[in-house]
């Protein structure tokens, strides 16, 4: 039996949330460098426009609040208008707060507004992009393996080992882990082979965490995340999976 062919990144069109910086920007740089096109989705106050110009004619910027249906629809429309279709969605947008559930010293409870804000951006925002991008990908002609698109989400080691003050952040990332498999199952009949989930160190991590990473003994680089995105796109048999990209770190309280 012949081996399945790996999918080439060249010629694909990706929409990347949080694309103006960090993991999102590193992913865009790698994909564009490999011959793909990318639309960077980020908040209007970001430097997304500047970053897109640096990446050239194969990149565009769409000012986007990921929790807004209208904004995400506009970004997907831009991708189709400029590049013809949407093949890949990478969710990197996220926020974090460091607040205890109850601070006894201050006699102060975690504000519900802060908890809801983190859940809304990290979890609801990710789902908002997934559900709308899936509709666009479903219009693509399937490749020889029946695949129409790839969706990649970003969680965190905090989904499993949240630290003190990370109740909201951990809940949001745990939600992404929890919805990975059912979404993959939902989308399988459409040929949307994906919703693999990548776990990475939080962007706002303290320097001391680097010493807790067994090997390599450092924090991860955005380029390493981007490399894994490439591998997931190219390998058609990764589906509905959680992949830890964390140097084997296990978070302490």
GROMACS .gro file of C-alpha atoms in nm:
model
  253
    1UNK     CA    1   0.000   0.000   0.000
    2UNK     CA    2   0.138   0.338  -0.096
    3UNK     CA    3   0.224   0.582   0.182
    4UNK     CA    4   0.007   0.891   0.215
    5UNK     CA    5   0.167   1.205   0.079
    6UNK     CA    6   0.250   1.485   0.319
    7UNK     CA    7   0.073   1.810   0.248
    8UNK     CA    8   0.286   2.099   0.129
    9UNK     CA    9   0.256   2.435   0.302
   10UNK     CA   10   0.334   2.613  -0.025
   11UNK     CA   11   0.030   2.782  -0.175
   12UNK     CA   12  -0.190   2.747   0.134
   13UNK     CA   13  -0.376   3.042   0.286
   14UNK     CA   14  -0.371   3.084   0.664
   15UNK     CA   15  -0.555   3.312   0.904
   16UNK     CA   16  -0.361   3.362   1.227
   17UNK     CA   17  -0.506   3.526   1.538
   18UNK     CA   18  -0.267   3.713   1.763
   19UNK     CA   19  -0.068   3.745   1.444
   20UNK     CA   20   0.103   4.076   1.519
   21UNK     CA   21   0.343   3.936   1.779
   22UNK     CA   22   0.477   3.632   1.961
   23UNK     CA   23   0.364   3.287   1.853
   24UNK     CA   24   0.127   3.421   1.590
   25UNK     CA   25   0.385   3.638   1.418
   26UNK     CA   26   0.649   3.362   1.427
   27UNK     CA   27   0.396   3.128   1.266
   28UNK     CA   28   0.314   3.382   0.994
   29UNK     CA   29   0.682   3.439   0.922
   30UNK     CA   30   0.748   3.067   0.887
   31UNK     CA   31   0.445   2.992   0.671
   32UNK     CA   32   0.501   3.287   0.439
   33UNK     CA   33   0.867   3.191   0.414
   34UNK     CA   34   0.757   2.847   0.296
   35UNK     CA   35   0.538   2.990   0.021
   36UNK     CA   36   0.203   3.025   0.198
   37UNK     CA   37  -0.010   3.339   0.229
   38UNK     CA   38  -0.128   3.471   0.564
   39UNK     CA   39  -0.377   3.713   0.712
   40UNK     CA   40  -0.279   3.846   1.054
   41UNK     CA   41  -0.575   3.896   1.287
   42UNK     CA   42  -0.504   4.119   1.584
   43UNK     CA   43  -0.652   4.411   1.774
   44UNK     CA   44  -0.660   4.749   1.593
   45UNK     CA   45  -0.403   4.901   1.831
   46UNK     CA   46  -0.145   4.634   1.746
   47UNK     CA   47   0.133   4.679   1.491
   48UNK     CA   48  -0.025   4.418   1.267
   49UNK     CA   49  -0.033   4.646   0.964
   50UNK     CA   50   0.339   4.712   0.995
   51UNK     CA   51   0.421   4.344   1.042
   52UNK     CA   52   0.210   4.245   0.740
   53UNK     CA   53   0.394   4.497   0.522
   54UNK     CA   54   0.727   4.351   0.634
   55UNK     CA   55   0.614   4.009   0.518
   56UNK     CA   56   0.527   4.140   0.172
   57UNK     CA   57   0.247   4.084  -0.076
   58UNK     CA   58   0.168   3.737   0.060
   59UNK     CA   59   0.051   3.883   0.390
   60UNK     CA   60  -0.234   4.113   0.497
   61UNK     CA   61  -0.363   4.254   0.825
   62UNK     CA   62  -0.721   4.241   0.951
   63UNK     CA   63  -0.802   4.443   1.266
   64UNK     CA   64  -0.997   4.188   1.469
   65UNK     CA   65  -1.154   4.131   1.808
   66UNK     CA   66  -1.173   3.751   1.812
   67UNK     CA   67  -1.489   3.762   2.024
   68UNK     CA   68  -1.669   3.957   1.750
   69UNK     CA   69  -1.853   3.757   1.486
   70UNK     CA   70  -1.852   4.059   1.255
   71UNK     CA   71  -1.477   4.114   1.287
   72UNK     CA   72  -1.387   3.751   1.226
   73UNK     CA   73  -1.621   3.730   0.927
   74UNK     CA   74  -1.456   4.042   0.782
   75UNK     CA   75  -1.109   3.891   0.830
   76UNK     CA   76  -1.211   3.570   0.655
   77UNK     CA   77  -1.367   3.773   0.373
   78UNK     CA   78  -1.038   3.962   0.336
   79UNK     CA   79  -0.848   3.634   0.310
   80UNK     CA   80  -1.081   3.510   0.035
   81UNK     CA   81  -1.077   3.843  -0.148
   82UNK     CA   82  -0.700   3.877  -0.144
   83UNK     CA   83  -0.583   3.515  -0.161
   84UNK     CA   84  -0.884   3.320  -0.288
   85UNK     CA   85  -0.968   3.087   0.002
   86UNK     CA   86  -0.889   2.982   0.360
   87UNK     CA   87  -0.695   2.657   0.420
   88UNK     CA   88  -0.553   2.700   0.770
   89UNK     CA   89  -0.664   2.871   1.091
   90UNK     CA   90  -0.415   2.914   1.376
   91UNK     CA   91  -0.550   3.051   1.705
   92UNK     CA   92  -0.281   3.228   1.906
   93UNK     CA   93  -0.474   3.524   2.050
   94UNK     CA   94  -0.501   3.523   2.427
   95UNK     CA   95  -0.486   3.725   2.748
   96UNK     CA   96  -0.404   3.643   3.110
   97UNK     CA   97  -0.456   3.781   3.460
   98UNK     CA   98  -0.285   3.682   3.785
   99UNK     CA   99  -0.550   3.705   4.055
  100UNK     CA  100  -0.621   3.468   4.343
  101UNK     CA  101  -0.972   3.328   4.380
  102UNK     CA  102  -0.983   3.501   4.717
  103UNK     CA  103  -0.712   3.724   4.862
  104UNK     CA  104  -0.739   3.690   5.239
  105UNK     CA  105  -0.486   3.965   5.309
  106UNK     CA  106  -0.690   4.216   5.112
  107UNK     CA  107  -1.027   4.060   5.194
  108UNK     CA  108  -1.094   4.068   4.822
  109UNK     CA  109  -1.250   3.812   4.587
  110UNK     CA  110  -1.145   3.757   4.227
  111UNK     CA  111  -1.362   3.989   4.020
  112UNK     CA  112  -1.616   3.811   3.806
  113UNK     CA  113  -1.550   4.062   3.528
  114UNK     CA  114  -1.183   3.964   3.503
  115UNK     CA  115  -1.269   3.593   3.502
  116UNK     CA  116  -1.530   3.637   3.230
  117UNK     CA  117  -1.298   3.854   3.019
  118UNK     CA  118  -1.025   3.588   3.009
  119UNK     CA  119  -1.276   3.312   2.930
  120UNK     CA  120  -1.436   3.525   2.660
  121UNK     CA  121  -1.114   3.607   2.476
  122UNK     CA  122  -0.923   3.280   2.518
  123UNK     CA  123  -1.201   3.022   2.499
  124UNK     CA  124  -1.502   3.186   2.335
  125UNK     CA  125  -1.278   3.378   2.094
  126UNK     CA  126  -1.103   3.058   1.988
  127UNK     CA  127  -1.435   2.883   1.930
  128UNK     CA  128  -1.568   3.184   1.739
  129UNK     CA  129  -1.278   3.165   1.493
  130UNK     CA  130  -1.306   2.785   1.465
  131UNK     CA  131  -1.676   2.782   1.382
  132UNK     CA  132  -1.653   3.058   1.122
  133UNK     CA  133  -1.328   2.940   0.963
  134UNK     CA  134  -1.473   2.589   0.936
  135UNK     CA  135  -1.754   2.723   0.721
  136UNK     CA  136  -1.508   2.882   0.481
  137UNK     CA  137  -1.287   2.574   0.465
  138UNK     CA  138  -1.589   2.359   0.395
  139UNK     CA  139  -1.624   2.536   0.060
  140UNK     CA  140  -1.278   2.421  -0.050
  141UNK     CA  141  -1.237   2.131  -0.289
  142UNK     CA  142  -1.099   1.834  -0.094
  143UNK     CA  143  -0.744   1.721  -0.166
  144UNK     CA  144  -0.664   1.363  -0.266
  145UNK     CA  145  -0.699   1.256   0.096
  146UNK     CA  146  -1.036   1.427   0.138
  147UNK     CA  147  -0.898   1.712   0.347
  148UNK     CA  148  -1.031   2.067   0.313
  149UNK     CA  149  -0.852   2.251   0.591
  150UNK     CA  150  -0.651   2.252   0.913
  151UNK     CA  151  -0.738   2.423   1.242
  152UNK     CA  152  -0.474   2.465   1.513
  153UNK     CA  153  -0.548   2.603   1.859
  154UNK     CA  154  -0.317   2.710   2.139
  155UNK     CA  155  -0.363   2.617   2.503
  156UNK     CA  156  -0.100   2.614   2.778
  157UNK     CA  157   0.062   2.392   3.036
  158UNK     CA  158  -0.169   2.583   3.272
  159UNK     CA  159  -0.455   2.375   3.133
  160UNK     CA  160  -0.307   2.089   3.337
  161UNK     CA  161  -0.089   2.250   3.603
  162UNK     CA  162  -0.223   2.597   3.672
  163UNK     CA  163  -0.035   2.806   3.924
  164UNK     CA  164  -0.159   3.027   4.204
  165UNK     CA  165  -0.357   3.314   4.054
  166UNK     CA  166  -0.426   3.132   3.727
  167UNK     CA  167  -0.784   3.012   3.787
  168UNK     CA  168  -0.925   3.213   3.496
  169UNK     CA  169  -0.637   3.142   3.259
  170UNK     CA  170  -0.630   2.770   3.341
  171UNK     CA  171  -1.007   2.742   3.299
  172UNK     CA  172  -0.988   2.908   2.957
  173UNK     CA  173  -0.706   2.685   2.837
  174UNK     CA  174  -0.860   2.372   2.989
  175UNK     CA  175  -1.171   2.453   2.791
  176UNK     CA  176  -0.969   2.451   2.470
  177UNK     CA  177  -0.824   2.111   2.560
  178UNK     CA  178  -1.171   1.979   2.639
  179UNK     CA  179  -1.331   2.090   2.314
  180UNK     CA  180  -1.053   1.966   2.086
  181UNK     CA  181  -1.178   1.610   2.030
  182UNK     CA  182  -1.551   1.686   1.997
  183UNK     CA  183  -1.479   1.964   1.748
  184UNK     CA  184  -1.255   1.731   1.547
  185UNK     CA  185  -1.540   1.479   1.545
  186UNK     CA  186  -1.793   1.747   1.448
  187UNK     CA  187  -1.583   1.858   1.153
  188UNK     CA  188  -1.460   1.518   1.032
  189UNK     CA  189  -1.748   1.466   0.785
  190UNK     CA  190  -1.656   1.797   0.620
  191UNK     CA  191  -1.298   1.685   0.563
  192UNK     CA  192  -1.166   1.944   0.805
  193UNK     CA  193  -0.879   1.737   0.932
  194UNK     CA  194  -0.763   1.920   1.229
  195UNK     CA  195  -0.831   2.086   1.553
  196UNK     CA  196  -0.508   1.951   1.686
  197UNK     CA  197  -0.413   2.152   1.992
  198UNK     CA  198  -0.071   2.281   2.078
  199UNK     CA  199   0.022   2.350   2.437
  200UNK     CA  200   0.292   2.606   2.502
  201UNK     CA  201   0.426   2.815   2.782
  202UNK     CA  202   0.211   3.122   2.854
  203UNK     CA  203   0.341   3.436   2.690
  204UNK     CA  204   0.352   3.623   3.021
  205UNK     CA  205   0.568   3.374   3.204
  206UNK     CA  206   0.817   3.472   3.473
  207UNK     CA  207   1.185   3.422   3.407
  208UNK     CA  208   1.226   3.172   3.690
  209UNK     CA  209   1.015   2.918   3.500
  210UNK     CA  210   1.304   2.862   3.261
  211UNK     CA  211   1.502   2.688   3.535
  212UNK     CA  212   1.215   2.439   3.582
  213UNK     CA  213   1.227   2.313   3.223
  214UNK     CA  214   1.417   1.981   3.230
  215UNK     CA  215   1.555   1.996   2.877
  216UNK     CA  216   1.635   2.211   2.702
  217UNK     CA  217   1.678   2.421   3.015
  218UNK     CA  218   1.517   2.740   2.883
  219UNK     CA  219   1.189   2.888   2.773
  220UNK     CA  220   1.050   2.789   2.436
  221UNK     CA  221   1.104   3.005   2.130
  222UNK     CA  222   0.813   3.121   1.911
  223UNK     CA  223   1.000   2.971   1.615
  224UNK     CA  224   0.968   2.627   1.775
  225UNK     CA  225   0.592   2.670   1.796
  226UNK     CA  226   0.588   2.779   1.431
  227UNK     CA  227   0.788   2.470   1.336
  228UNK     CA  228   0.528   2.248   1.503
  229UNK     CA  229   0.248   2.429   1.319
  230UNK     CA  230   0.425   2.346   0.994
  231UNK     CA  231   0.459   1.982   1.093
  232UNK     CA  232   0.090   1.954   1.182
  233UNK     CA  233  -0.016   2.107   0.851
  234UNK     CA  234   0.214   1.876   0.655
  235UNK     CA  235   0.118   1.555   0.836
  236UNK     CA  236  -0.238   1.450   0.745
  237UNK     CA  237  -0.266   1.190   1.022
  238UNK     CA  238  -0.249   1.428   1.319
  239UNK     CA  239  -0.609   1.497   1.419
  240UNK     CA  240  -0.805   1.575   1.736
  241UNK     CA  241  -0.486   1.561   1.938
  242UNK     CA  242  -0.323   1.750   2.225
  243UNK     CA  243   0.051   1.803   2.178
  244UNK     CA  244   0.262   1.935   2.463
  245UNK     CA  245   0.541   2.162   2.344
  246UNK     CA  246   0.695   2.242   2.680
  247UNK     CA  247   1.037   2.081   2.733
  248UNK     CA  248   0.873   1.836   2.980
  249UNK     CA  249   0.800   2.108   3.234
  250UNK     CA  250   0.543   2.036   3.506
  251UNK     CA  251   0.427   2.356   3.671
  252UNK     CA  252   0.466   2.403   4.046
  253UNK     CA  253   0.200   2.576   4.258
   0.00000   0.00000   0.00000
